[in-house]
Structures are given as C-alpha cells and as structure tokens.
Amino acid sequence: MKPWEIYPPSSRFNEVKGSLRRLVILAAATALVACGTDEPTESSDVADAEAESEASLKGGIEWFAGSVDEALAAAADTGKPVYLYWGAVWCPPCHAISATIFKSPEFIERSKLFVPVYLDGDTVNAQAYAEKFGVRGYPTMIVFDPAGVELTRIPGGIDLQAYASILDLTLNDASPASELVDSLMSDEVELSPSECRLLAYYSWGQDTRILVGKDAGAAFERMHRACPEKMRIERSILYMSLLDKMLQAAADVENPVALTERSKSEALQQFQTVLANIELVKANIFTVLLSGARYIAALTDQDSEERQRLSSDYRRVLVQIAADESVYKRERIYALAGKIRLERMEDPERELSADLQQEIRNTVTWADTSTPSVYERQPIINALANVLNEAGMDDLAKPLLLAELEKSRQPYYFMVVLADIEQRSGNSDAAMEWLRQAHDVAKGPATRFQWGYYYVNGLLEMAPTATSLIHDTTVALIDELQNSSGFYQRPKAQLTRLQSRLTEWGTENEQQSELARIRDSVLVVCANSTGSDGSREACESFLEQI
C-alpha cells in the first residue's frame, strides 16, 4: 500500500472505501460541534480549538518563526539543513506523527541541528509551496540541504530509530535521492549502506517527480539489487515496493504483465523471509498488514499446501503484532484488516467468522477506552472506522463516530464517514445533511474547499436534480478559495476531480445547460478575484471543455 490510499501506510493515508469515499481522500477538520445540532460553534471557541490543536501537533519542537523562503535563507546563513513538515490539523497520520515522533526527546534534540519549518496546509502560500516542491499529500516531510537542494522525503509510520537514522544521514553530506535514482537507472552502480537506507526510507508516495518517466518497477529492482547484502531491512523494504509494482502490472486491465515463474518464486521466498523475522515485519508493517493476503493470493495456488502454510505463517504474524505492546496502537488495530482480508481472500463477500467479529468488537472497546487524549484519538478512531468499514460493521461504527463528534477537535472529519454510513443505508437526506454540516464547520481555505468538494460530490450522487443547490454551492466554493489562497496543489487537484464529476453528472442527467450556467458564473468569479495569475488560470479553465 502506498501513500494516501485506503489505509495509512507509512505516511500515506487515507482514502477510505465507500461510495463517497471511493472518490475522495478522507480528511477532517476543525470546530467543536455537538452531535445533531445546527447551531454554529462560537468563533472564539473555534479559534481556541484550532490553536490548541496546532500547538499539540507541533510537539516540543522549536519551529522556525517565518516563511519557507526565510527558512531557506536562514539555512544558507547557518549551514543547517531544513526540515520541512507539511500537514493539517485534521489529518490522522499527522496526529500519529505528533503523538510519536514529535514528542520524543531524541527527535526534539535532533531538530536543533536543522531549521525546522511547520507548514499547515491552510496557512498563507502553503499550497503554492506544495506545488513548487511537488508534494502530494499530508503529511509530507522533506529535508533540504543548506543550499536548498532537496535531499529526501521521510515517510511516517516508521519507528523512531529509523527516523533518526535518516535525519543523521542528511547531516552527513548525503546525495539527493533524485541523483541516486538517476545514477541507478543510467548505470549498474552499487549503493553504499547510507545510500541504500536513504532510498529504502524515501517517501515515494509523497513525491510526484523522481520516478516520472521511469519504469518504477525497474527502479525498485535496481535499488534492491544495488543495496549491500548486509542491509537486510532496507533490501526487504525495497523488494516489497518492487512486488507491489509487479502485482500492479499483472492487474493492469489494458496491458497486463504476468509474473514469471522465476519472479513468483523469488517473491514468495522474499515474503516468507519477511514473515519469519519480526524485525522485518515491523520495518514493512503496513505492507504486511494490508497487502499480505493479496500477496498470498498472487503467489500461491488455491487449496495448495503452500497457501495453507503461508496463510498460517501470516495469521501468526497478525496475532503477534496485535498483541505487541511495543507497536503503536494504530498498527495493532490494522492487524484486524489483515485478518479480514485473509478470511475473504478467496471470497470477498464471505461473512466474517464469529470469532473475528468478536475480536473486532473487543478491539474497538479497548482502543476507545484506552485513548483518553483528544489529539491521539484522531488516528485511533480513524483506524477503527476504517476497519469497521471493511468488516461491514456499520452498526458498531455509527455510535462510535457519533460519540467522537463530542470529543474531537476536528469533528467534521468523522461527519464525512457518518455520511457514507447513511448513504450505504439508503438514508440520502441524512447523508447530505452530514456533508453540509461538515462543510459548514470546516475552517481554513484548503480544508473548506476539500469538504465543500465532498458536499458537492454528495449532491451529485444523491440529489442530482437539485440543480440550483449544486450551482450555488460549486460557485461559492470556487469564489471563496480563489479570493483567499487560490488554486494550487491539493485544491487544484480537487478542482479537476470536481470538474470530472460535474461533467459526468451533466452527461448522465442531460444537464448541459446547467453546466454552462455554472461555468458562466465561475468566469465572473475568476474575473473579479484577487488571486494570482496561476490560480486565475486554473479558475478560468474550469469546465471550459463543455
């Protein structure tokens, strides 16, 4: 699993399954709202909650007080590298990083060797910087050398020792990851141990540039083979990335590339090696938890003894991770996802065993009651919601999430999940009301646009004849963002998806005239906006192909 997909692989989180959530990356955000009330929160309370949330997320680090450009200038003056963190107050993996990495004395001490920059996605120019650096999603952590050259991107979901090791590498004249990849792709070179580690722990899913125009599978194969044999952990991480690419190629609908028997045999051996070593399991923890069943299905034959043995080994690992108190609670929860997928490996519609259903219920109770901190709850409750969604246990998810609205500093994140539950139950009015509420209480330009996109998408799915509401909401969304932070990176990508959804709606419902009306209104917004030229161009191109 890679960044920001169905679950939170190492930094990478979190597009949740479901009719609404299949289309959008879930995220949630910012005010205190009582469940079931239409009354807005007092603005001072909202501001206090936001400030409190951000302060908690920043941990004990002395973040640089200035812009990104000023931080890069300070780095050039002091000779320190820049550590840039890009996140959001609603983002579950951001909360997880804050609860683990940012609060550790070791990391706090190391941060003094850098110019540390905390960039919230809703702050001024945050999305423009994200576009400049080719950032894909929250959270992204980039290290630049004192000259402003990007060295690496660090994933979340790795342990503190690995995190510290990568930071140490960047303090010792490390070559940029991009240069290492270019060198590997142009020549059969060997990697040093430090170069191998840098590439193994690179956040590939949060980068939009290094592998562009390259065969990603071939790149990971070269990285794996160029790493010294003694680097067992790093080689295993790179091989799992290679295996993901091979299985993606095999599943390609238009041009499938089947695994050769040799590749399948090697992959089976590599996966068995990982499962046999708990250190390797933990280094590849999200891959093992969330892709293990897929690997077993792809690498073994149904009803074979080999599949039975591998499934047994995998089940043992899942039990071990779930019981290991040294493992972060979120990952222990996701061991359930592995068990669900293993039970349904050969029949996706299979009803889960009574034992597994009870284990899920017990885990929900344990995780809920053992996590009193409002800030640590965000990734934990989100993980529970994801597992319950996969298990099809909406009866348990709904009361859990309703209760969380009273506790979370970012309740609108969970309102979108509740909307999805109501939509699956056929309660369209309730689903749309949750989406409306979520957008109403969201704060921050990028966040409000994202939650507004969820709302419009819900209207298109569940109220396709509400043309005036669809028109007014869409135009208001674009107007608000164009006159604040503008269309860069995440909002620009969401604007493109919104255009696609509206175009589909217009075609399916014979609403071409409504599309034209929306475009005309948006053009007025663009003409009257105070946004930059780049943002205005994105605004003016909206629905121009209709």
Coordinates of C-alpha atoms in Angstrom, one line a residue:
M1 CA 0.0 0.0 0.0
K2 CA 1.3 3.4 -0.9
P3 CA 0.6 7.0 0.3
W4 CA -2.9 8.1 1.0
E5 CA -4.7 5.0 -0.2
I6 CA -7.3 3.0 1.7
Y7 CA -5.3 2.8 4.9
P8 CA -2.4 4.8 6.3
P9 CA 0.7 3.1 5.0
S10 CA 3.8 4.7 6.1
S11 CA 2.9 8.3 5.7
R12 CA 0.5 7.6 3.2
F13 CA -3.1 7.7 4.2
N14 CA -6.2 7.7 3.7
E15 CA -8.7 7.1 1.1
V16 CA -11.5 5.2 2.8
K17 CA -13.7 2.7 1.0
G18 CA -17.3 3.6 0.3
S19 CA -19.5 5.2 -2.3
L20 CA -18.5 8.7 -1.3
R21 CA -15.0 7.8 -0.1
R22 CA -14.0 5.9 -3.1
L23 CA -13.9 9.2 -4.9
V24 CA -12.2 11.4 -2.4
I25 CA -9.3 11.2 0.1
L26 CA -11.0 11.4 3.5
A27 CA -9.8 14.1 5.9
A28 CA -11.4 16.1 8.6
A29 CA -11.1 19.3 10.3
T30 CA -11.8 21.9 12.9
A31 CA -14.6 23.0 15.1
L32 CA -16.4 21.8 18.2
V33 CA -19.9 20.8 17.2
A34 CA -22.5 18.9 19.3
C35 CA -24.0 15.9 17.5
G36 CA -27.3 16.7 15.9
T37 CA -27.3 20.4 16.4
D38 CA -27.4 23.0 13.7
E39 CA -26.1 25.8 15.9
P40 CA -22.7 27.0 14.9
T41 CA -19.9 27.0 17.4
E42 CA -18.8 30.4 18.7
S43 CA -16.0 31.7 16.6
S44 CA -13.7 32.3 19.6
D45 CA -14.2 28.7 20.7
V46 CA -13.3 27.5 17.2
A47 CA -10.2 29.7 17.1
D48 CA -9.1 28.4 20.5
A49 CA -9.7 24.8 19.5
E50 CA -7.7 25.3 16.3
A51 CA -4.8 27.0 18.1
E52 CA -4.8 24.2 20.7
S53 CA -4.9 21.5 18.0
E54 CA -2.0 23.0 16.1
A55 CA 0.1 23.6 19.3
S56 CA -0.4 19.9 20.2
L57 CA 0.6 18.8 16.7
K58 CA 3.8 20.8 16.9
G59 CA 5.0 18.8 19.9
G60 CA 8.0 20.2 21.8
I61 CA 9.9 21.4 18.8
E62 CA 11.1 25.0 18.4
W63 CA 9.8 25.5 14.9
F64 CA 11.2 28.3 12.8
A65 CA 9.1 31.5 13.1
G66 CA 9.0 32.7 9.5
S67 CA 8.1 31.7 5.9
V68 CA 9.6 28.8 3.9
D69 CA 11.7 31.3 1.9
E70 CA 13.0 32.8 5.1
A71 CA 13.8 29.4 6.5
L72 CA 15.8 28.5 3.4
A73 CA 17.7 31.8 3.7
A74 CA 18.4 31.0 7.4
A75 CA 19.7 27.6 6.4
A76 CA 22.1 29.2 3.9
D77 CA 23.4 31.6 6.6
T78 CA 23.8 29.0 9.3
G79 CA 24.8 26.0 7.3
K80 CA 22.0 23.9 8.7
P81 CA 19.7 21.8 6.6
V82 CA 15.9 22.5 6.5
Y83 CA 13.4 20.0 7.9
L84 CA 10.0 20.9 6.3
Y85 CA 6.9 19.4 7.7
W86 CA 3.6 19.9 5.8
G87 CA 0.4 18.8 7.4
A88 CA -3.0 19.7 8.6
V89 CA -4.8 19.8 12.0
W90 CA -7.4 17.3 10.8
C91 CA -5.0 14.7 9.3
P92 CA -4.9 11.4 11.3
P93 CA -1.4 10.4 10.3
C94 CA -0.3 13.9 11.2
H95 CA -1.7 13.3 14.7
A96 CA 0.1 10.0 14.8
I97 CA 3.5 11.6 14.0
S98 CA 2.9 14.2 16.7
A99 CA 2.0 11.5 19.2
T100 CA 5.1 9.6 18.5
I101 CA 8.0 11.3 16.6
F102 CA 7.4 15.0 17.6
K103 CA 7.1 14.2 21.3
S104 CA 10.2 12.1 21.6
P105 CA 13.2 13.7 23.4
E106 CA 15.5 12.2 20.7
F107 CA 13.8 13.9 17.9
I108 CA 13.4 17.2 19.7
E109 CA 17.1 17.2 20.4
R110 CA 18.0 16.4 16.7
S111 CA 15.6 19.0 15.4
K112 CA 18.0 21.6 16.9
L113 CA 20.5 20.6 14.2
F114 CA 18.0 21.7 11.5
V115 CA 16.0 24.7 10.6
P116 CA 12.6 23.1 11.3
V117 CA 9.6 24.5 9.5
Y118 CA 6.0 23.7 10.3
L119 CA 3.7 24.4 7.4
D120 CA 0.0 23.9 7.9
G121 CA -1.9 23.3 4.6
D122 CA -4.3 26.2 5.4
T123 CA -1.7 28.8 6.0
V124 CA -0.7 31.6 3.5
N125 CA 1.0 30.2 0.4
A126 CA 1.1 26.6 1.9
Q127 CA -0.5 25.1 -1.2
A128 CA 1.7 27.2 -3.5
Y129 CA 4.8 25.8 -1.8
A130 CA 3.4 22.3 -2.0
E131 CA 3.0 22.7 -5.8
K132 CA 6.5 24.2 -6.0
F133 CA 8.0 21.2 -4.2
G134 CA 5.8 18.6 -5.9
V135 CA 4.2 17.5 -2.7
R136 CA 1.2 15.1 -3.0
G137 CA -0.5 14.9 0.4
Y138 CA -0.5 15.2 4.2
P139 CA 1.8 14.7 5.9
T140 CA 5.0 15.3 3.9
M141 CA 8.4 15.7 5.5
I142 CA 11.2 17.0 3.3
V143 CA 14.8 17.6 4.1
F144 CA 16.8 20.3 2.1
D145 CA 20.5 20.8 2.4
P146 CA 21.7 24.3 3.4
A147 CA 21.8 25.3 -0.3
G148 CA 18.1 24.5 -0.7
V149 CA 18.6 21.2 -2.6
E150 CA 16.1 18.5 -1.7
L151 CA 17.8 15.5 -0.1
T152 CA 15.0 13.2 0.8
R153 CA 11.3 12.8 1.9
I154 CA 10.7 10.9 5.1
P155 CA 7.6 8.7 5.4
G156 CA 5.5 8.5 8.6
G157 CA 4.8 5.1 10.1
I158 CA 8.4 4.2 10.6
D159 CA 9.9 3.8 14.1
L160 CA 11.9 6.5 15.9
Q161 CA 15.2 4.7 15.4
A162 CA 14.8 4.6 11.6
Y163 CA 13.5 8.2 11.6
A164 CA 16.6 9.4 13.5
S165 CA 18.9 7.4 11.2
I166 CA 17.5 9.1 8.1
L167 CA 17.9 12.6 9.7
D168 CA 21.5 11.7 10.6
L169 CA 22.2 10.7 7.0
T170 CA 21.1 14.1 5.8
L171 CA 23.5 15.8 8.2
N172 CA 26.5 14.0 6.6
D173 CA 26.7 15.1 3.0
A174 CA 24.1 12.8 1.7
S175 CA 23.4 12.7 -2.1
P176 CA 19.9 13.7 -3.1
A177 CA 17.6 10.8 -3.6
S178 CA 16.8 12.0 -7.1
E179 CA 20.5 11.8 -8.1
L180 CA 20.8 8.3 -6.7
V181 CA 17.9 7.1 -8.7
D182 CA 19.1 8.8 -11.9
S183 CA 22.5 7.2 -11.4
L184 CA 21.0 3.7 -10.8
M185 CA 18.8 4.0 -13.9
S186 CA 21.7 5.0 -16.2
D187 CA 24.3 2.6 -14.9
E188 CA 24.7 -0.6 -12.9
V189 CA 26.2 1.1 -9.8
E190 CA 26.4 -0.2 -6.2
L191 CA 24.9 1.7 -3.4
S192 CA 26.7 2.4 -0.1
P193 CA 24.9 1.4 3.1
S194 CA 23.8 5.0 3.7
E195 CA 22.5 5.5 0.2
C196 CA 20.6 2.2 0.4
R197 CA 19.0 3.3 3.7
L198 CA 18.1 6.7 2.2
L199 CA 16.3 5.1 -0.7
A200 CA 14.6 2.4 1.4
Y201 CA 13.1 5.0 3.7
Y202 CA 12.2 7.5 1.0
S203 CA 8.5 8.5 0.9
W204 CA 7.8 7.5 -2.7
G205 CA 4.1 8.0 -2.4
Q206 CA 4.5 11.6 -1.4
D207 CA 6.7 12.5 -4.4
T208 CA 5.4 13.4 -7.9
R209 CA 8.7 13.8 -9.6
I210 CA 11.6 11.3 -9.1
L211 CA 10.0 8.3 -10.9
V212 CA 8.1 10.3 -13.5
G213 CA 9.1 9.0 -16.9
K214 CA 10.8 6.0 -15.4
D215 CA 9.8 2.3 -15.0
A216 CA 9.0 2.3 -11.3
G217 CA 9.3 -1.5 -11.1
A218 CA 12.7 -1.5 -12.8
A219 CA 13.8 1.4 -10.5
F220 CA 12.9 -0.5 -7.3
E221 CA 14.5 -3.7 -8.7
R222 CA 17.8 -1.8 -9.3
M223 CA 17.6 -0.2 -5.8
H224 CA 17.1 -3.6 -4.2
R225 CA 19.9 -5.3 -6.1
A226 CA 22.3 -2.4 -5.6
C227 CA 21.9 -2.5 -1.8
P228 CA 24.6 -4.3 0.1
E229 CA 23.6 -7.8 1.2
K230 CA 24.0 -6.9 4.8
M231 CA 21.2 -4.3 4.6
R232 CA 18.5 -6.9 5.2
I233 CA 15.9 -4.5 6.4
E234 CA 16.4 -1.9 3.7
R235 CA 16.5 -4.6 1.0
S236 CA 13.2 -6.0 2.3
I237 CA 11.5 -2.6 2.1
L238 CA 12.7 -2.0 -1.4
Y239 CA 11.7 -5.5 -2.5
M240 CA 8.2 -5.1 -1.1
S241 CA 7.9 -1.9 -3.2
L242 CA 9.0 -3.9 -6.2
L243 CA 6.5 -6.6 -5.5
D244 CA 3.7 -4.0 -5.3
K245 CA 4.7 -2.7 -8.8
M246 CA 4.8 -6.2 -10.2
L247 CA 1.4 -7.0 -8.9
Q248 CA 0.0 -3.7 -10.2
A249 CA 1.5 -4.6 -13.7
A250 CA -0.1 -8.0 -13.5
A251 CA -3.5 -6.5 -12.7
D252 CA -3.4 -3.9 -15.5
V253 CA -6.6 -4.2 -17.4
E254 CA -5.3 -2.9 -20.7
N255 CA -1.8 -4.4 -20.7
P256 CA -1.3 -7.0 -18.0
V257 CA 2.2 -8.3 -17.4
A258 CA 2.0 -11.6 -15.7
L259 CA 4.6 -12.6 -13.1
T260 CA 7.1 -15.1 -14.5
E261 CA 7.6 -18.3 -12.5
R262 CA 11.0 -17.1 -11.6
S263 CA 9.6 -13.8 -10.3
K264 CA 6.8 -15.5 -8.4
S265 CA 9.3 -17.9 -6.8
E266 CA 11.6 -15.1 -5.7
A267 CA 8.7 -13.0 -4.4
L268 CA 7.4 -16.0 -2.4
Q269 CA 10.8 -16.5 -0.9
Q270 CA 11.1 -12.8 0.0
F271 CA 7.7 -12.7 1.6
Q272 CA 8.4 -15.8 3.6
T273 CA 11.6 -14.3 4.8
V274 CA 9.8 -11.2 6.0
L275 CA 7.1 -13.2 7.8
A276 CA 9.8 -15.3 9.6
N277 CA 11.5 -12.2 11.1
I278 CA 9.6 -9.9 13.3
E279 CA 12.2 -7.1 12.7
L280 CA 11.5 -7.3 9.0
V281 CA 7.7 -7.4 9.7
K282 CA 7.9 -4.2 11.7
A283 CA 10.0 -2.5 9.1
N284 CA 7.3 -3.3 6.5
I285 CA 4.4 -3.2 8.8
F286 CA 1.7 -1.5 6.7
T287 CA 2.7 -3.6 3.7
V288 CA 2.4 -6.8 5.7
L289 CA -0.8 -5.9 7.4
L290 CA -2.7 -4.6 4.4
S291 CA -1.2 -6.4 1.5
G292 CA -0.3 -9.8 3.0
A293 CA -3.5 -11.5 1.9
R294 CA -3.1 -10.1 -1.6
Y295 CA 0.5 -11.5 -1.8
I296 CA -0.6 -14.9 -0.7
A297 CA -3.4 -15.0 -3.3
A298 CA -1.0 -13.9 -6.0
L299 CA 1.9 -16.1 -5.1
T300 CA 0.2 -19.4 -4.2
D301 CA -2.4 -21.7 -5.8
Q302 CA -5.8 -22.0 -4.2
D303 CA -6.2 -25.1 -1.9
S304 CA -2.4 -25.8 -2.2
E305 CA -0.4 -26.8 0.9
E306 CA 1.9 -23.9 0.1
R307 CA -1.1 -21.5 0.5
Q308 CA -2.1 -23.1 3.7
R309 CA 1.4 -22.9 5.2
L310 CA 1.8 -19.3 4.1
S311 CA -1.6 -18.3 5.4
S312 CA -0.8 -19.9 8.7
D313 CA 2.5 -18.0 9.0
Y314 CA 0.7 -14.8 8.1
R315 CA -2.0 -15.4 10.7
R316 CA 0.6 -16.0 13.3
V317 CA 2.3 -12.6 12.5
L318 CA -1.0 -10.8 12.7
V319 CA -1.7 -12.2 16.1
Q320 CA 1.8 -11.3 17.2
I321 CA 1.5 -7.7 16.0
A322 CA -1.9 -7.2 17.6
A323 CA -0.6 -8.4 21.0
D324 CA 2.7 -6.5 20.9
E325 CA 2.6 -3.5 23.3
S326 CA 5.7 -2.0 21.7
V327 CA 3.8 -1.5 18.5
Y328 CA 1.9 1.7 18.0
K329 CA -1.8 1.2 18.8
R330 CA -2.9 2.2 15.3
E331 CA -0.9 -0.5 13.7
R332 CA -2.2 -3.1 16.2
I333 CA -5.7 -2.1 15.1
Y334 CA -4.8 -2.6 11.5
A335 CA -3.8 -6.2 12.2
L336 CA -7.6 -6.7 12.0
A337 CA -7.6 -5.5 8.4
G338 CA -5.1 -8.2 7.6
K339 CA -7.3 -10.8 9.3
I340 CA -10.4 -9.6 7.4
R341 CA -8.6 -9.8 4.1
L342 CA -7.2 -13.2 4.9
E343 CA -10.7 -14.6 5.7
R344 CA -12.1 -13.1 2.5
M345 CA -9.1 -13.8 0.3
E346 CA -11.0 -16.3 -1.9
D347 CA -14.5 -14.9 -1.4
P348 CA -14.8 -11.1 -0.9
E349 CA -18.4 -11.4 0.1
R350 CA -17.8 -14.0 2.8
E351 CA -19.3 -13.3 6.2
L352 CA -16.6 -12.9 8.8
S353 CA -16.3 -15.6 11.4
A354 CA -18.0 -15.1 14.7
D355 CA -14.6 -15.1 16.4
L356 CA -13.2 -12.4 14.2
Q357 CA -16.3 -10.2 14.6
Q358 CA -16.0 -10.6 18.4
E359 CA -12.3 -9.7 18.2
I360 CA -13.2 -6.6 16.3
R361 CA -15.7 -5.5 18.9
N362 CA -13.2 -6.2 21.7
T363 CA -10.6 -4.1 19.9
V364 CA -12.9 -1.2 19.4
T365 CA -13.7 -1.2 23.1
W366 CA -10.1 -1.5 24.1
A367 CA -8.8 1.2 21.7
D368 CA -11.6 3.6 22.5
T369 CA -11.3 3.4 26.3
S370 CA -7.5 3.3 26.4
T371 CA -7.1 6.5 24.4
P372 CA -8.2 9.5 26.5
S373 CA -6.1 12.1 24.7
V374 CA -8.3 14.0 22.3
Y375 CA -5.3 14.5 20.0
E376 CA -4.2 10.9 19.9
R377 CA -7.7 9.8 19.3
Q378 CA -7.8 11.2 15.7
P379 CA -5.7 8.4 14.2
I380 CA -7.0 5.7 16.5
I381 CA -10.7 6.4 15.9
N382 CA -10.0 6.8 12.2
A383 CA -8.3 3.4 12.1
L384 CA -11.2 1.8 13.9
A385 CA -13.6 3.4 11.4
N386 CA -11.6 2.0 8.5
V387 CA -11.6 -1.5 9.9
L388 CA -15.3 -1.4 10.7
N389 CA -16.0 -0.2 7.2
E390 CA -14.0 -3.0 5.7
A391 CA -15.7 -5.5 8.0
G392 CA -19.2 -4.2 7.1
M393 CA -20.0 -3.4 10.8
D394 CA -21.7 -0.1 10.4
D395 CA -23.8 -0.9 13.4
L396 CA -20.7 -0.5 15.6
A397 CA -19.1 2.3 13.6
K398 CA -22.1 4.7 13.7
P399 CA -22.4 5.0 17.6
L400 CA -18.6 5.2 17.9
L401 CA -18.4 8.1 15.4
L402 CA -21.4 9.9 16.8
A403 CA -19.8 9.8 20.3
E404 CA -16.5 11.1 18.8
L405 CA -18.2 14.2 17.5
E406 CA -18.4 15.3 21.1
K407 CA -14.7 14.7 21.7
S408 CA -12.8 15.5 18.5
R409 CA -11.3 19.0 17.8
Q410 CA -11.9 18.1 14.1
P411 CA -15.4 16.5 14.2
Y412 CA -16.1 17.2 10.5
Y413 CA -13.6 14.5 9.6
F414 CA -15.9 12.0 11.1
M415 CA -19.0 13.6 9.7
V416 CA -18.0 12.6 6.2
V417 CA -17.7 9.0 7.5
L418 CA -21.1 9.2 9.0
A419 CA -22.4 10.5 5.7
D420 CA -21.0 7.4 4.0
I421 CA -22.7 5.1 6.5
E422 CA -26.0 6.8 6.0
Q423 CA -25.7 6.7 2.2
R424 CA -25.0 2.9 2.4
S425 CA -28.1 2.6 4.5
G426 CA -30.2 4.4 1.9
N427 CA -30.6 7.5 4.1
S428 CA -29.7 10.1 1.5
D429 CA -31.2 13.1 3.3
A430 CA -29.2 12.2 6.5
A431 CA -26.0 11.7 4.4
M432 CA -26.3 15.0 2.7
E433 CA -27.0 16.8 6.0
W434 CA -23.8 15.4 7.5
L435 CA -21.9 16.6 4.4
R436 CA -23.5 20.0 4.7
Q437 CA -22.7 20.3 8.4
A438 CA -19.1 19.1 7.9
H439 CA -18.5 21.8 5.3
D440 CA -20.2 24.5 7.4
V441 CA -17.9 23.9 10.4
A442 CA -14.7 23.4 8.5
K443 CA -12.1 26.1 8.8
G444 CA -9.2 27.2 6.6
P445 CA -9.3 27.8 2.8
A446 CA -7.9 24.5 1.6
T447 CA -9.8 22.5 4.1
R448 CA -13.1 24.2 3.4
F449 CA -12.6 23.6 -0.3
Q450 CA -11.9 19.9 0.3
W451 CA -15.0 19.5 2.5
G452 CA -17.1 21.5 0.1
Y453 CA -16.0 19.2 -2.7
Y454 CA -17.3 16.3 -0.6
Y455 CA -20.6 18.1 -0.2
V456 CA -21.0 18.8 -3.9
N457 CA -20.0 15.2 -4.8
G458 CA -22.7 14.0 -2.4
L459 CA -25.3 16.2 -4.0
L460 CA -24.3 14.9 -7.5
E461 CA -24.7 11.3 -6.3
M462 CA -27.8 11.6 -4.1
A463 CA -29.6 14.8 -5.3
P464 CA -28.8 15.1 -9.0
T465 CA -31.9 17.1 -9.7
A466 CA -31.0 19.8 -7.1
T467 CA -29.5 22.0 -9.9
S468 CA -29.7 25.3 -8.1
L469 CA -28.1 24.0 -5.0
I470 CA -25.4 22.3 -7.0
H471 CA -24.8 25.5 -8.9
D472 CA -24.7 27.8 -5.9
T473 CA -22.5 25.5 -3.8
T474 CA -20.0 25.0 -6.6
V475 CA -19.7 28.7 -7.4
A476 CA -19.4 29.7 -3.8
L477 CA -16.6 27.1 -3.2
I478 CA -14.6 28.4 -6.1
D479 CA -15.3 32.1 -5.2
E480 CA -14.1 31.5 -1.6
L481 CA -10.9 29.8 -2.4
Q482 CA -10.0 32.0 -5.4
N483 CA -10.2 35.0 -3.2
S484 CA -8.1 33.5 -0.4
S485 CA -5.2 31.1 -1.0
G486 CA -6.0 30.3 -4.7
F487 CA -5.9 27.1 -6.7
Y488 CA -2.6 25.2 -6.1
Q489 CA -1.7 21.6 -5.4
R490 CA -4.4 19.9 -3.4
P491 CA -7.3 22.3 -4.2
K492 CA -6.2 22.4 -7.8
A493 CA -6.3 18.6 -8.0
Q494 CA -9.7 18.6 -6.2
L495 CA -11.0 21.2 -8.7
T496 CA -10.0 18.9 -11.5
R497 CA -11.9 16.0 -9.9
L498 CA -14.9 18.2 -9.3
Q499 CA -14.9 19.2 -12.9
S500 CA -14.9 15.5 -13.9
R501 CA -17.7 14.7 -11.5
L502 CA -19.8 17.6 -12.8
T503 CA -19.1 16.6 -16.4
E504 CA -20.3 13.1 -15.7
W505 CA -23.4 14.4 -14.0
G506 CA -24.2 16.8 -16.9
T507 CA -23.9 13.9 -19.4
E508 CA -25.8 11.3 -17.4
N509 CA -28.6 13.7 -16.5
E510 CA -28.8 15.8 -19.6
Q511 CA -27.8 18.9 -17.7
Q512 CA -25.5 20.6 -20.3
S513 CA -27.3 23.9 -19.9
E514 CA -26.7 23.7 -16.1
L515 CA -23.0 23.1 -16.7
A516 CA -22.9 26.1 -19.0
R517 CA -24.6 28.2 -16.3
I518 CA -22.1 27.0 -13.7
R519 CA -19.2 27.9 -16.0
D520 CA -20.6 31.4 -16.7
S521 CA -20.9 32.1 -13.0
V522 CA -17.4 30.8 -12.3
L523 CA -15.9 33.0 -15.0
V524 CA -17.5 36.0 -13.3
V525 CA -15.8 34.9 -10.0
C526 CA -12.4 34.5 -11.8
A527 CA -12.7 37.9 -13.4
N528 CA -13.4 39.6 -10.1
S529 CA -10.9 37.6 -8.0
T530 CA -7.8 38.9 -6.3
G531 CA -5.9 35.6 -6.9
S532 CA -2.6 35.2 -8.7
D533 CA -2.3 34.7 -12.4
G534 CA -1.6 31.0 -12.0
S535 CA -4.6 30.5 -9.8
R536 CA -6.8 32.6 -12.0
E537 CA -5.8 30.4 -15.0
A538 CA -6.9 27.3 -13.1
C539 CA -10.1 29.1 -12.2
E540 CA -10.8 30.2 -15.8
S541 CA -10.2 26.7 -17.3
F542 CA -12.9 25.2 -15.1
L543 CA -15.5 23.4 -17.4
E544 CA -14.1 25.0 -20.5
Q545 CA -14.4 21.8 -22.4
I546 CA -18.2 21.6 -22.1

